[in-house]
Each structure stands twice: as structure tokens, then as C-alpha cells.
């Protein structure tokens, strides 16, 4: 039986320094050869620490999800990438799962809207992180998500996703809401 609400802590905090370093190194490359817009021109681009909930649309079960979302402006579009972690339900109980995805979006009204493709990487040994050496992982269902993003007045990013399995995948549709703050990168400290 899968619990209705999972409240166990996630181990993604141990990977935070590596993620921040990767974001700091990759963001300048994403705009190489392009004039980078000022923050006033592009309030969206950056790395965000996010937390939220995923709700199973059939059962109503919820699970916590957290990690990082990176938005990068490319002309009149935005590339989105994410590395998130959750406790995915299984017959033996919830297991640590990395949720890794990429997508793109465009400006729509006061926000952004787009599509993302996500892969679940599920642990096979309960209680052990999926990145631990020599522990086999299982690649879970591939998902496609329609998403919207908005910025609240205090700068909080709110992302809402409707998730379904890609064609041929078994996955009960879910809705995810993420909220987070932009992370100041080392390159921005000089500005």
C-alpha cells in the first residue's frame, strides 16, 4: 500500500554545491555569442532552488519534490532544464527518485509557457541515493509535461506542470507545483 502523503526528507541537499557549480559554469556558455540581456530585460533567466508537491490525479496521493530549475533565454524563447528529487511510490514503499528534464518555452501574457520531457531515475536499494557508486538504478517512465511559469511580486518563481507518460509509457497523470527563489551566481557578485 502506498502512503497518502510522503514527508520524508530528500537527499538532494547533498548535491546542491555540485548543482550550483554546474549552473554557474553552464549559464555563461548558454549565451555565448549573444548579447546577454540585463535583469530588467529578462527577469526569468537564472537558477532557482525549488520545492513543491506532485499530486496523482487519479488517487489524490501527494509527494514532495525539490531541486533546481535553470531557465536560459535564447532569443525569444527560454530553455528550461531541471534536476529534481522525490520519493516515488512502489509496491515496496516509496523510493528515492531523480527527476531529470529539459524543455522550452515562450513568453505568454505575464509568464512563460512550454513543454518539457522528463526521465525518472529510480533507486533499487531503499534508503540509498541513486548517485551512490555501484548501486544499480532503474530508468522509470518518460514523461511529457505542459508547463507555465510566473514570477510573484517578491521574485518567487511558480511553475505549474501537467505530467503524462510519453506514448507507450505507463504513468498516472500528475500535476506538480514548484515554488522557488533565484540563486545568485558567483558571476553576478561582480555586477
mmCIF file of C-alpha atoms in Angstrom:
data_model
loop_
_atom_site.group_PDB
_atom_site.id
_atom_site.type_symbol
_atom_site.label_atom_id
_atom_site.label_comp_id
_atom_site.label_asym_id
_atom_site.label_seq_id
_atom_site.Cartn_x
_atom_site.Cartn_y
_atom_site.Cartn_z
ATOM 1 C CA UNK A 1 0.000 0.000 0.000
ATOM 2 C CA UNK A 2 1.349 3.440 -0.923
ATOM 3 C CA UNK A 3 1.044 6.128 1.775
ATOM 4 C CA UNK A 4 -1.259 9.077 1.038
ATOM 5 C CA UNK A 5 1.377 11.682 1.834
ATOM 6 C CA UNK A 6 5.131 11.199 1.882
ATOM 7 C CA UNK A 7 7.031 13.540 4.166
ATOM 8 C CA UNK A 8 10.476 12.006 4.268
ATOM 9 C CA UNK A 9 13.463 14.321 3.776
ATOM 10 C CA UNK A 10 15.220 14.176 0.441
ATOM 11 C CA UNK A 11 18.953 13.862 -0.020
ATOM 12 C CA UNK A 12 19.232 16.408 -2.845
ATOM 13 C CA UNK A 13 20.758 18.935 -0.443
ATOM 14 C CA UNK A 14 23.997 16.943 -0.525
ATOM 15 C CA UNK A 15 24.180 17.558 -4.293
ATOM 16 C CA UNK A 16 23.391 21.285 -4.053
ATOM 17 C CA UNK A 17 27.021 22.543 -4.253
ATOM 18 C CA UNK A 18 27.658 20.468 -7.391
ATOM 19 C CA UNK A 19 24.440 21.762 -8.993
ATOM 20 C CA UNK A 20 25.242 25.351 -8.194
ATOM 21 C CA UNK A 21 28.741 24.941 -9.615
ATOM 22 C CA UNK A 22 27.341 23.314 -12.775
ATOM 23 C CA UNK A 23 24.811 26.117 -13.179
ATOM 24 C CA UNK A 24 27.491 28.746 -12.671
ATOM 25 C CA UNK A 25 29.683 27.118 -15.300
ATOM 26 C CA UNK A 26 26.957 26.399 -17.865
ATOM 27 C CA UNK A 27 24.936 29.614 -17.812
ATOM 28 C CA UNK A 28 27.698 31.736 -19.377
ATOM 29 C CA UNK A 29 28.118 29.121 -22.136
ATOM 30 C CA UNK A 30 24.394 29.111 -22.906
ATOM 31 C CA UNK A 31 24.562 32.715 -24.036
ATOM 32 C CA UNK A 32 27.972 32.563 -25.757
ATOM 33 C CA UNK A 33 27.975 34.724 -28.857
ATOM 34 C CA UNK A 34 24.784 36.533 -27.811
ATOM 35 C CA UNK A 35 24.359 39.860 -26.077
ATOM 36 C CA UNK A 36 23.101 38.890 -22.629
ATOM 37 C CA UNK A 37 20.064 40.905 -21.586
ATOM 38 C CA UNK A 38 20.079 42.879 -18.355
ATOM 39 C CA UNK A 39 17.976 41.642 -15.460
ATOM 40 C CA UNK A 40 15.412 44.319 -16.320
ATOM 41 C CA UNK A 41 15.055 42.897 -19.843
ATOM 42 C CA UNK A 42 14.967 39.245 -18.754
ATOM 43 C CA UNK A 43 13.705 38.596 -15.247
ATOM 44 C CA UNK A 44 13.420 34.845 -15.961
ATOM 45 C CA UNK A 45 16.931 33.574 -16.727
ATOM 46 C CA UNK A 46 18.755 32.026 -13.805
ATOM 47 C CA UNK A 47 18.995 29.046 -11.498
ATOM 48 C CA UNK A 48 16.211 28.556 -8.968
ATOM 49 C CA UNK A 49 16.080 26.396 -5.819
ATOM 50 C CA UNK A 50 12.552 24.961 -5.862
ATOM 51 C CA UNK A 51 10.302 22.835 -3.666
ATOM 52 C CA UNK A 52 6.787 21.642 -4.246
ATOM 53 C CA UNK A 53 4.232 18.865 -4.442
ATOM 54 C CA UNK A 54 3.231 16.378 -7.098
ATOM 55 C CA UNK A 55 -0.398 15.259 -6.928
ATOM 56 C CA UNK A 56 -1.586 11.982 -8.516
ATOM 57 C CA UNK A 57 -4.715 12.983 -10.471
ATOM 58 C CA UNK A 58 -6.359 9.574 -10.033
ATOM 59 C CA UNK A 59 -5.768 8.808 -6.349
ATOM 60 C CA UNK A 60 -5.060 12.270 -4.908
ATOM 61 C CA UNK A 61 -1.819 10.999 -3.329
ATOM 62 C CA UNK A 62 0.876 13.637 -2.911
ATOM 63 C CA UNK A 63 4.645 13.511 -2.830
ATOM 64 C CA UNK A 64 7.194 16.185 -2.089
ATOM 65 C CA UNK A 65 9.618 17.235 -4.828
ATOM 66 C CA UNK A 66 12.616 19.576 -4.676
ATOM 67 C CA UNK A 67 15.728 20.543 -6.561
ATOM 68 C CA UNK A 68 16.786 23.062 -9.188
ATOM 69 C CA UNK A 69 15.324 24.636 -12.305
ATOM 70 C CA UNK A 70 17.503 26.571 -14.768
ATOM 71 C CA UNK A 71 15.922 28.996 -17.263
ATOM 72 C CA UNK A 72 18.083 30.419 -20.061
ATOM 73 C CA UNK A 73 16.933 32.940 -22.638
ATOM 74 C CA UNK A 74 17.716 32.040 -26.244
ATOM 75 C CA UNK A 75 16.394 34.781 -28.499
ATOM 76 C CA UNK A 76 12.638 34.958 -27.985
ATOM 77 C CA UNK A 77 12.475 31.521 -26.288
ATOM 78 C CA UNK A 78 13.644 30.101 -22.969
ATOM 79 C CA UNK A 79 15.394 26.761 -22.486
ATOM 80 C CA UNK A 80 14.416 25.020 -19.257
ATOM 81 C CA UNK A 81 16.302 22.243 -17.511
ATOM 82 C CA UNK A 82 15.710 20.658 -14.141
ATOM 83 C CA UNK A 83 17.177 18.212 -11.692
ATOM 84 C CA UNK A 84 14.668 17.326 -9.022
ATOM 85 C CA UNK A 85 14.278 14.576 -6.409
ATOM 86 C CA UNK A 86 11.196 12.907 -4.974
ATOM 87 C CA UNK A 87 10.057 9.733 -3.247
ATOM 88 C CA UNK A 88 8.325 7.710 -5.986
ATOM 89 C CA UNK A 89 5.665 5.166 -4.929
ATOM 90 C CA UNK A 90 6.421 1.489 -5.466
ATOM 91 C CA UNK A 91 4.965 -1.832 -4.272
ATOM 92 C CA UNK A 92 7.662 -1.979 -1.579
ATOM 93 C CA UNK A 93 7.109 1.614 -0.446
ATOM 94 C CA UNK A 94 8.455 4.955 -1.632
ATOM 95 C CA UNK A 95 11.929 5.009 -3.204
ATOM 96 C CA UNK A 96 14.282 7.911 -3.889
ATOM 97 C CA UNK A 97 13.920 9.057 -7.498
ATOM 98 C CA UNK A 98 15.754 11.677 -9.524
ATOM 99 C CA UNK A 99 13.535 13.589 -11.955
ATOM 100 C CA UNK A 100 15.682 14.981 -14.773
ATOM 101 C CA UNK A 101 14.217 17.036 -17.592
ATOM 102 C CA UNK A 102 14.615 19.577 -20.363
ATOM 103 C CA UNK A 103 12.153 21.736 -22.194
ATOM 104 C CA UNK A 104 11.499 25.045 -23.820
ATOM 105 C CA UNK A 105 9.015 27.852 -23.504
ATOM 106 C CA UNK A 106 7.924 31.223 -24.810
ATOM 107 C CA UNK A 107 6.533 34.376 -23.256
ATOM 108 C CA UNK A 108 2.777 34.159 -22.813
ATOM 109 C CA UNK A 109 0.977 37.021 -21.100
ATOM 110 C CA UNK A 110 2.845 37.883 -17.893
ATOM 111 C CA UNK A 111 4.579 34.494 -17.758
ATOM 112 C CA UNK A 112 6.159 31.683 -19.713
ATOM 113 C CA UNK A 113 4.559 28.531 -21.142
ATOM 114 C CA UNK A 114 6.087 25.483 -22.757
ATOM 115 C CA UNK A 115 6.652 21.745 -22.938
ATOM 116 C CA UNK A 116 9.206 19.591 -21.101
ATOM 117 C CA UNK A 117 10.405 15.993 -21.414
ATOM 118 C CA UNK A 118 11.412 14.236 -18.213
ATOM 119 C CA UNK A 119 13.026 10.933 -17.232
ATOM 120 C CA UNK A 120 12.681 9.251 -13.832
ATOM 121 C CA UNK A 121 15.797 7.523 -12.431
ATOM 122 C CA UNK A 122 14.646 5.268 -9.592
ATOM 123 C CA UNK A 123 16.812 3.738 -6.848
ATOM 124 C CA UNK A 124 16.798 -0.029 -6.415
ATOM 125 C CA UNK A 125 18.075 -0.129 -2.828
ATOM 126 C CA UNK A 126 15.750 1.622 -0.345
ATOM 127 C CA UNK A 127 17.411 4.420 1.588
ATOM 128 C CA UNK A 128 20.389 4.758 -0.776
ATOM 129 C CA UNK A 129 20.788 7.745 -3.114
ATOM 130 C CA UNK A 130 20.562 6.962 -6.842
ATOM 131 C CA UNK A 131 24.030 8.513 -7.357
ATOM 132 C CA UNK A 132 25.791 6.235 -4.855
ATOM 133 C CA UNK A 133 28.568 4.205 -6.500
ATOM 134 C CA UNK A 134 27.830 0.612 -7.590
ATOM 135 C CA UNK A 135 24.129 0.773 -6.743
ATOM 136 C CA UNK A 136 22.028 -0.159 -9.778
ATOM 137 C CA UNK A 137 19.342 2.267 -10.879
ATOM 138 C CA UNK A 138 16.179 1.704 -12.843
ATOM 139 C CA UNK A 139 15.146 4.079 -15.579
ATOM 140 C CA UNK A 140 11.488 4.816 -14.982
ATOM 141 C CA UNK A 141 8.808 6.197 -17.258
ATOM 142 C CA UNK A 142 9.483 9.055 -19.658
ATOM 143 C CA UNK A 143 7.103 11.955 -19.144
ATOM 144 C CA UNK A 144 5.932 14.899 -21.199
ATOM 145 C CA UNK A 145 4.705 17.993 -19.382
ATOM 146 C CA UNK A 146 2.931 21.173 -20.330
ATOM 147 C CA UNK A 147 4.143 23.922 -18.012
ATOM 148 C CA UNK A 148 3.551 27.534 -17.126
ATOM 149 C CA UNK A 149 5.710 29.836 -15.019
ATOM 150 C CA UNK A 150 5.073 33.152 -13.357
ATOM 151 C CA UNK A 151 7.017 35.462 -11.083
ATOM 152 C CA UNK A 152 5.328 36.747 -7.952
ATOM 153 C CA UNK A 153 5.931 40.333 -6.805
ATOM 154 C CA UNK A 154 8.596 39.195 -4.317
ATOM 155 C CA UNK A 155 10.542 37.393 -7.090
ATOM 156 C CA UNK A 156 9.330 33.865 -6.254
ATOM 157 C CA UNK A 157 9.148 31.623 -9.324
ATOM 158 C CA UNK A 158 5.984 29.484 -9.502
ATOM 159 C CA UNK A 159 5.946 26.653 -12.053
ATOM 160 C CA UNK A 160 2.863 24.500 -12.679
ATOM 161 C CA UNK A 161 3.201 21.288 -14.693
ATOM 162 C CA UNK A 162 0.655 18.800 -16.048
ATOM 163 C CA UNK A 163 2.523 15.496 -16.454
ATOM 164 C CA UNK A 164 1.570 12.437 -18.524
ATOM 165 C CA UNK A 165 3.517 9.433 -19.728
ATOM 166 C CA UNK A 166 5.009 9.684 -23.200
ATOM 167 C CA UNK A 167 3.415 7.381 -25.774
ATOM 168 C CA UNK A 168 3.751 3.756 -24.646
ATOM 169 C CA UNK A 169 4.660 4.625 -21.038
ATOM 170 C CA UNK A 170 2.601 3.590 -18.006
ATOM 171 C CA UNK A 171 2.159 6.617 -15.756
ATOM 172 C CA UNK A 172 -0.868 8.003 -13.954
ATOM 173 C CA UNK A 173 -1.231 11.711 -14.832
ATOM 174 C CA UNK A 174 0.011 14.114 -12.173
ATOM 175 C CA UNK A 175 0.131 17.837 -11.528
ATOM 176 C CA UNK A 176 3.211 19.408 -9.986
ATOM 177 C CA UNK A 177 3.560 22.864 -8.461
ATOM 178 C CA UNK A 178 7.072 24.181 -7.765
ATOM 179 C CA UNK A 179 7.954 27.390 -5.916
ATOM 180 C CA UNK A 180 11.433 28.781 -5.513
ATOM 181 C CA UNK A 181 13.891 31.614 -5.383
ATOM 182 C CA UNK A 182 16.608 32.580 -7.831
ATOM 183 C CA UNK A 183 20.129 31.620 -6.750
ATOM 184 C CA UNK A 184 22.744 34.355 -7.036
ATOM 185 C CA UNK A 185 25.638 33.017 -9.110
ATOM 186 C CA UNK A 186 29.298 33.900 -8.443
ATOM 187 C CA UNK A 187 29.477 35.761 -11.790
ATOM 188 C CA UNK A 188 26.678 38.075 -10.615
ATOM 189 C CA UNK A 189 28.587 39.125 -7.483
ATOM 190 C CA UNK A 190 30.771 41.406 -9.651
ATOM 191 C CA UNK A 191 27.810 43.287 -11.143
#
